[in-house]
Structures are given as structure tokens and as C-alpha cells.
C-alpha atoms as a PDB file:
ATOM      1  CA  MET A   1     130.526 -76.361   4.145  1.00  0.00           C
ATOM      2  CA  GLN A   2     129.348 -79.724   3.009  1.00  0.00           C
ATOM      3  CA  TYR A   3     127.493 -82.086   5.147  1.00  0.00           C
ATOM      4  CA  THR A   4     125.397 -85.266   4.704  1.00  0.00           C
ATOM      5  CA  LYS A   5     124.120 -87.931   7.063  1.00  0.00           C
ATOM      6  CA  THR A   6     121.195 -90.381   7.126  1.00  0.00           C
ATOM      7  CA  LEU A   7     119.576 -91.548  10.301  1.00  0.00           C
ATOM      8  CA  THR A   8     116.432 -93.442  11.319  1.00  0.00           C
ATOM      9  CA  THR A   9     114.063 -91.729  13.642  1.00  0.00           C
ATOM     10  CA  LYS A  10     112.375 -93.454  16.709  1.00  0.00           C
ATOM     11  CA  THR A  11     109.421 -93.985  14.560  1.00  0.00           C
ATOM     12  CA  GLY A  12     111.307 -95.665  11.825  1.00  0.00           C
ATOM     13  CA  SER A  13     111.206 -92.750   9.412  1.00  0.00           C
ATOM     14  CA  GLU A  14     114.279 -91.885   7.440  1.00  0.00           C
ATOM     15  CA  LEU A  15     115.950 -88.584   8.482  1.00  0.00           C
ATOM     16  CA  TYR A  16     118.275 -87.247   5.819  1.00  0.00           C
ATOM     17  CA  LEU A  17     120.510 -84.323   6.742  1.00  0.00           C
ATOM     18  CA  ARG A  18     122.437 -82.223   4.168  1.00  0.00           C
ATOM     19  CA  ASN A  19     123.720 -78.680   3.673  1.00  0.00           C
ATOM     20  CA  GLY A  20     121.160 -76.502   1.867  1.00  0.00           C
ATOM     21  CA  ASP A  21     121.975 -75.026  -1.508  1.00  0.00           C
ATOM     22  CA  ALA A  22     120.428 -72.603  -3.859  1.00  0.00           C
ATOM     23  CA  PRO A  23     117.779 -74.929  -5.291  1.00  0.00           C
ATOM     24  CA  ASP A  24     116.432 -75.325  -1.728  1.00  0.00           C
ATOM     25  CA  GLY A  25     115.714 -71.586  -1.313  1.00  0.00           C
ATOM     26  CA  ARG A  26     111.907 -71.644  -1.815  1.00  0.00           C
ATOM     27  CA  ALA A  27     111.353 -74.799   0.353  1.00  0.00           C
ATOM     28  CA  ALA A  28     113.802 -73.507   3.077  1.00  0.00           C
ATOM     29  CA  LEU A  29     111.947 -70.204   3.353  1.00  0.00           C
ATOM     30  CA  ALA A  30     108.599 -71.870   3.446  1.00  0.00           C
ATOM     31  CA  VAL A  31     109.793 -74.206   6.425  1.00  0.00           C
ATOM     32  CA  PHE A  32     111.116 -71.042   8.058  1.00  0.00           C
ATOM     33  CA  ASN A  33     107.852 -69.252   7.894  1.00  0.00           C
ATOM     34  CA  LYS A  34     106.049 -72.407   9.070  1.00  0.00           C
ATOM     35  CA  THR A  35     108.177 -73.106  12.092  1.00  0.00           C
ATOM     36  CA  HIS A  36     108.152 -69.437  13.180  1.00  0.00           C
ATOM     37  CA  ALA A  37     104.377 -69.289  12.881  1.00  0.00           C
ATOM     38  CA  GLU A  38     104.100 -72.466  15.196  1.00  0.00           C
ATOM     39  CA  THR A  39     105.738 -71.343  18.349  1.00  0.00           C
ATOM     40  CA  GLU A  40     106.576 -68.188  20.477  1.00  0.00           C
ATOM     41  CA  TYR A  41     110.177 -69.683  21.311  1.00  0.00           C
ATOM     42  CA  LEU A  42     111.790 -68.405  18.217  1.00  0.00           C
ATOM     43  CA  LEU A  43     113.446 -65.078  17.535  1.00  0.00           C
ATOM     44  CA  THR A  44     111.058 -63.775  14.826  1.00  0.00           C
ATOM     45  CA  TYR A  45     107.545 -63.735  13.717  1.00  0.00           C
ATOM     46  CA  PRO A  46     106.999 -65.216  10.235  1.00  0.00           C
ATOM     47  CA  ASP A  47     105.873 -61.751   8.926  1.00  0.00           C
ATOM     48  CA  GLU A  48     109.142 -60.286   9.954  1.00  0.00           C
ATOM     49  CA  SER A  49     111.182 -62.449   7.448  1.00  0.00           C
ATOM     50  CA  SER A  50     113.001 -60.057   5.263  1.00  0.00           C
ATOM     51  CA  MET A  51     114.123 -62.620   2.782  1.00  0.00           C
ATOM     52  CA  THR A  52     112.656 -63.567  -0.530  1.00  0.00           C
ATOM     53  CA  ALA A  53     113.037 -66.980  -1.941  1.00  0.00           C
ATOM     54  CA  GLU A  54     115.842 -65.813  -4.260  1.00  0.00           C
ATOM     55  CA  GLN A  55     117.677 -64.232  -1.180  1.00  0.00           C
ATOM     56  CA  GLU A  56     117.296 -67.475   0.699  1.00  0.00           C
ATOM     57  CA  ALA A  57     118.623 -69.346  -2.266  1.00  0.00           C
ATOM     58  CA  GLU A  58     121.746 -67.023  -2.207  1.00  0.00           C
ATOM     59  CA  PHE A  59     122.093 -67.384   1.446  1.00  0.00           C
ATOM     60  CA  LEU A  60     122.106 -71.171   1.249  1.00  0.00           C
ATOM     61  CA  ALA A  61     124.604 -71.012  -1.675  1.00  0.00           C
ATOM     62  CA  GLN A  62     126.931 -68.864   0.371  1.00  0.00           C
ATOM     63  CA  ALA A  63     126.713 -71.184   3.341  1.00  0.00           C
ATOM     64  CA  THR A  64     127.634 -74.118   1.140  1.00  0.00           C
ATOM     65  CA  LYS A  65     130.788 -72.197  -0.224  1.00  0.00           C
ATOM     66  CA  SER A  66     131.864 -71.228   3.271  1.00  0.00           C
ATOM     67  CA  ALA A  67     134.424 -73.329   5.186  1.00  0.00           C
ATOM     68  CA  ARG A  68     133.040 -72.236   8.488  1.00  0.00           C
ATOM     69  CA  GLU A  69     129.379 -71.745   8.142  1.00  0.00           C
ATOM     70  CA  ILE A  70     126.635 -73.987   7.235  1.00  0.00           C
ATOM     71  CA  GLU A  71     122.765 -74.297   6.943  1.00  0.00           C
ATOM     72  CA  ILE A  72     121.647 -77.953   7.203  1.00  0.00           C
ATOM     73  CA  LEU A  73     118.278 -79.117   5.975  1.00  0.00           C
ATOM     74  CA  ALA A  74     116.466 -82.022   7.523  1.00  0.00           C
ATOM     75  CA  PHE A  75     114.224 -84.201   5.354  1.00  0.00           C
ATOM     76  CA  VAL A  76     111.908 -86.748   6.910  1.00  0.00           C
ATOM     77  CA  ASP A  77     110.711 -89.408   4.390  1.00  0.00           C
ATOM     78  CA  GLY A  78     111.731 -86.855   1.683  1.00  0.00           C
ATOM     79  CA  GLN A  79     109.855 -83.900   2.944  1.00  0.00           C
ATOM     80  CA  LEU A  80     111.735 -80.784   4.262  1.00  0.00           C
ATOM     81  CA  ALA A  81     111.007 -80.666   7.958  1.00  0.00           C
ATOM     82  CA  GLY A  82     113.357 -77.888   9.202  1.00  0.00           C
ATOM     83  CA  THR A  83     116.725 -76.187   9.126  1.00  0.00           C
ATOM     84  CA  ALA A  84     119.585 -75.468  11.562  1.00  0.00           C
ATOM     85  CA  GLY A  85     122.890 -73.702  10.941  1.00  0.00           C
ATOM     86  CA  ILE A  86     126.118 -72.253  12.475  1.00  0.00           C
ATOM     87  CA  SER A  87     127.481 -68.973  11.821  1.00  0.00           C
ATOM     88  CA  ALA A  88     130.625 -66.968  13.116  1.00  0.00           C
ATOM     89  CA  VAL A  89     130.078 -64.707  16.075  1.00  0.00           C
ATOM     90  CA  GLY A  90     132.406 -62.246  14.484  1.00  0.00           C
ATOM     91  CA  LYS A  91     135.664 -62.007  12.382  1.00  0.00           C
ATOM     92  CA  PRO A  92     137.965 -60.173  14.851  1.00  0.00           C
ATOM     93  CA  CYS A  93     140.706 -62.392  16.393  1.00  0.00           C
ATOM     94  CA  LYS A  94     139.011 -62.196  19.935  1.00  0.00           C
ATOM     95  CA  LEU A  95     135.834 -63.744  18.383  1.00  0.00           C
ATOM     96  CA  VAL A  96     136.957 -66.151  15.675  1.00  0.00           C
ATOM     97  CA  HIS A  97     136.739 -69.076  18.261  1.00  0.00           C
ATOM     98  CA  ARG A  98     132.880 -68.650  18.703  1.00  0.00           C
ATOM     99  CA  ALA A  99     130.016 -69.821  16.509  1.00  0.00           C
ATOM    100  CA  GLU A 100     126.268 -69.226  16.979  1.00  0.00           C
ATOM    101  CA  PHE A 101     123.690 -71.905  16.558  1.00  0.00           C
ATOM    102  CA  GLY A 102     120.085 -71.411  15.294  1.00  0.00           C
ATOM    103  CA  ILE A 103     117.348 -74.062  14.565  1.00  0.00           C
ATOM    104  CA  GLY A 104     113.835 -74.275  13.387  1.00  0.00           C
ATOM    105  CA  ILE A 105     112.810 -77.943  13.261  1.00  0.00           C
ATOM    106  CA  LEU A 106     110.728 -80.833  14.373  1.00  0.00           C
ATOM    107  CA  GLN A 107     113.732 -83.250  14.510  1.00  0.00           C
ATOM    108  CA  GLY A 108     115.720 -80.990  16.612  1.00  0.00           C
ATOM    109  CA  TYR A 109     118.123 -83.465  18.372  1.00  0.00           C
ATOM    110  CA  ALA A 110     119.709 -84.707  15.145  1.00  0.00           C
ATOM    111  CA  LEU A 111     120.172 -81.318  13.573  1.00  0.00           C
ATOM    112  CA  THR A 112     121.695 -80.010  16.854  1.00  0.00           C
ATOM    113  CA  ALA A 113     124.235 -82.812  16.853  1.00  0.00           C
ATOM    114  CA  ALA A 114     125.019 -82.201  13.164  1.00  0.00           C
ATOM    115  CA  CYS A 115     125.709 -78.523  13.847  1.00  0.00           C
ATOM    116  CA  ILE A 116     128.021 -79.506  16.671  1.00  0.00           C
ATOM    117  CA  ASP A 117     129.963 -81.742  14.314  1.00  0.00           C
ATOM    118  CA  CYS A 118     130.148 -79.053  11.736  1.00  0.00           C
ATOM    119  CA  ALA A 119     131.231 -76.415  14.210  1.00  0.00           C
ATOM    120  CA  ARG A 120     134.030 -78.812  15.297  1.00  0.00           C
ATOM    121  CA  GLN A 121     135.088 -79.513  11.726  1.00  0.00           C
ATOM    122  CA  ALA A 122     135.110 -75.695  11.087  1.00  0.00           C
ATOM    123  CA  GLY A 123     137.567 -75.251  13.955  1.00  0.00           C
ATOM    124  CA  TYR A 124     135.364 -73.331  16.320  1.00  0.00           C
ATOM    125  CA  LEU A 125     136.062 -73.951  20.135  1.00  0.00           C
ATOM    126  CA  GLN A 126     132.697 -72.866  21.422  1.00  0.00           C
ATOM    127  CA  LEU A 127     129.087 -73.083  20.062  1.00  0.00           C
ATOM    128  CA  GLU A 128     126.535 -70.779  21.680  1.00  0.00           C
ATOM    129  CA  LEU A 129     122.736 -70.479  21.607  1.00  0.00           C
ATOM    130  CA  ASP A 130     119.923 -68.615  23.297  1.00  0.00           C
ATOM    131  CA  VAL A 131     116.740 -70.398  24.323  1.00  0.00           C
ATOM    132  CA  VAL A 132     113.625 -69.276  25.919  1.00  0.00           C
ATOM    133  CA  ALA A 133     113.514 -70.316  29.531  1.00  0.00           C
ATOM    134  CA  ASP A 134     110.032 -71.734  29.296  1.00  0.00           C
ATOM    135  CA  ASN A 135     111.120 -74.126  26.488  1.00  0.00           C
ATOM    136  CA  ALA A 136     112.009 -76.978  28.927  1.00  0.00           C
ATOM    137  CA  ARG A 137     112.252 -79.715  26.240  1.00  0.00           C
ATOM    138  CA  ALA A 138     114.878 -77.745  24.244  1.00  0.00           C
ATOM    139  CA  ILE A 139     116.797 -77.069  27.200  1.00  0.00           C
ATOM    140  CA  ALA A 140     116.927 -80.587  28.279  1.00  0.00           C
ATOM    141  CA  MET A 141     117.984 -81.753  24.838  1.00  0.00           C
ATOM    142  CA  TYR A 142     120.781 -78.982  24.779  1.00  0.00           C
ATOM    143  CA  LYS A 143     121.956 -80.126  28.161  1.00  0.00           C
ATOM    144  CA  LYS A 144     121.985 -83.571  26.975  1.00  0.00           C
ATOM    145  CA  LEU A 145     124.181 -82.762  24.134  1.00  0.00           C
ATOM    146  CA  GLY A 146     126.538 -80.911  26.525  1.00  0.00           C
ATOM    147  CA  PHE A 147     125.471 -77.317  26.599  1.00  0.00           C
ATOM    148  CA  VAL A 148     125.779 -75.418  29.829  1.00  0.00           C
ATOM    149  CA  GLU A 149     123.929 -72.376  30.959  1.00  0.00           C
ATOM    150  CA  TYR A 150     126.214 -69.286  31.387  1.00  0.00           C
ATOM    151  CA  GLY A 151     123.571 -66.581  32.025  1.00  0.00           C
ATOM    152  CA  ARG A 152     120.022 -65.381  31.631  1.00  0.00           C
ATOM    153  CA  ASN A 153     118.284 -62.237  30.311  1.00  0.00           C
ATOM    154  CA  PRO A 154     114.937 -61.922  31.911  1.00  0.00           C
ATOM    155  CA  ARG A 155     113.739 -59.466  29.171  1.00  0.00           C
ATOM    156  CA  GLY A 156     115.485 -61.234  26.234  1.00  0.00           C
ATOM    157  CA  PHE A 157     112.393 -61.276  23.992  1.00  0.00           C
ATOM    158  CA  ARG A 158     109.285 -58.974  24.065  1.00  0.00           C
ATOM    159  CA  LYS A 159     106.136 -60.555  22.391  1.00  0.00           C
ATOM    160  CA  ARG A 160     103.686 -58.553  20.498  1.00  0.00           C
ATOM    161  CA  SER A 161     101.479 -58.944  23.540  1.00  0.00           C
ATOM    162  CA  GLY A 162     103.894 -57.013  25.532  1.00  0.00           C
ATOM    163  CA  ASP A 163     104.939 -59.890  27.816  1.00  0.00           C
ATOM    164  CA  TYR A 164     108.714 -60.757  28.209  1.00  0.00           C
ATOM    165  CA  GLN A 165     110.314 -64.009  27.639  1.00  0.00           C
ATOM    166  CA  GLU A 166     113.510 -64.792  29.576  1.00  0.00           C
ATOM    167  CA  LEU A 167     116.364 -66.202  27.575  1.00  0.00           C
ATOM    168  CA  VAL A 168     118.830 -68.761  28.799  1.00  0.00           C
ATOM    169  CA  TYR A 169     122.447 -68.307  27.242  1.00  0.00           C
ATOM    170  CA  MET A 170     124.005 -71.664  26.705  1.00  0.00           C
ATOM    171  CA  ARG A 171     127.354 -72.966  25.231  1.00  0.00           C
ATOM    172  CA  VAL A 172     129.242 -75.891  24.556  1.00  0.00           C
ATOM    173  CA  GLU A 173     132.981 -76.171  24.456  1.00  0.00           C
ATOM    174  CA  LEU A 174     134.199 -78.092  21.357  1.00  0.00           C
END
């Protein structure tokens, strides 16, 4: 799927959003590892990344070729600042209306809105995400964009420390 958009941030910086492609593999993997090292709110730790730069490049190339999936890269003043994407929940007829959303970014609002737009364009009827309950800023942003809570898992993530993090399940109808 193809996507491009240029915005101006609140601080006056240029934010350029576009679908990733094979040449972006190394940079996208580096940002993935950086964003996953900076917070306990994401699904994995950076050392759990199983992709090489070449595999990330192939992943981005396949998403670009897809009519229903995408990985969007966000560049702030020319520097890659994060990624977000949508992917199908499943291929069976009973799941084809649903897409999952994932993000690792500093400029989360613009990327989330871009993924909602792409999910609509791809024909999905529902976009879903999981967010750590303690991540109040993210939850507020998702609610502002129309997401609603539909459930919780009190032991959704188990950190290496042994502590659990509650996950909030959210969705938006498209």
C-alpha cells in the first residue's frame, strides 16, 4: 500500500509520513530497536527482535506491495523517528474485516491517524490495538481518535522483572 503525507508539528518541524520500502530496512530496524529500548509499554524488548536488516527490508517491500497492509515511516526534519503499521488479523472470512495496529514512534498522533486512513482505504471495518493500562497518554490519544475500550487482560504482559502489566483492548469502527 502506498501512503505519503507532509505535516507540520506543533514545534514547527516538518513531519513526512510515507510507506516504508526495502531501502529503509536498516534504518527501520534501528528505530524499532531504539523505541523498544526506551519503554516498557511495547510488546518486545530490543534483544528479542528476530529480524535482520535484510529481513526488515523484505518485510517493508512486502507491505508496500500489499493492498491491505502497510508500514508507515515518520521522518522529522529528514530523520526517521518511528514506524507504525496495520496488518490483517486473519484471512478467514470471519476475520477479514479486522486489522491490527502497531506503533513505535515519538510522533504517535500523526502516525495513528495515518494508519486509520490506510485501514479505511484497505476496506477494513475495524482497527484494533492493545495498550498498557499505565500508558495514560497513549490511551488518551487513542480515545481522541475514536478508539473505545472493549476489554482488559490484567496479566497481558509479563516483564522480565516478573511484574505484570495490564493490557487494555481498544478498537475503532471504520
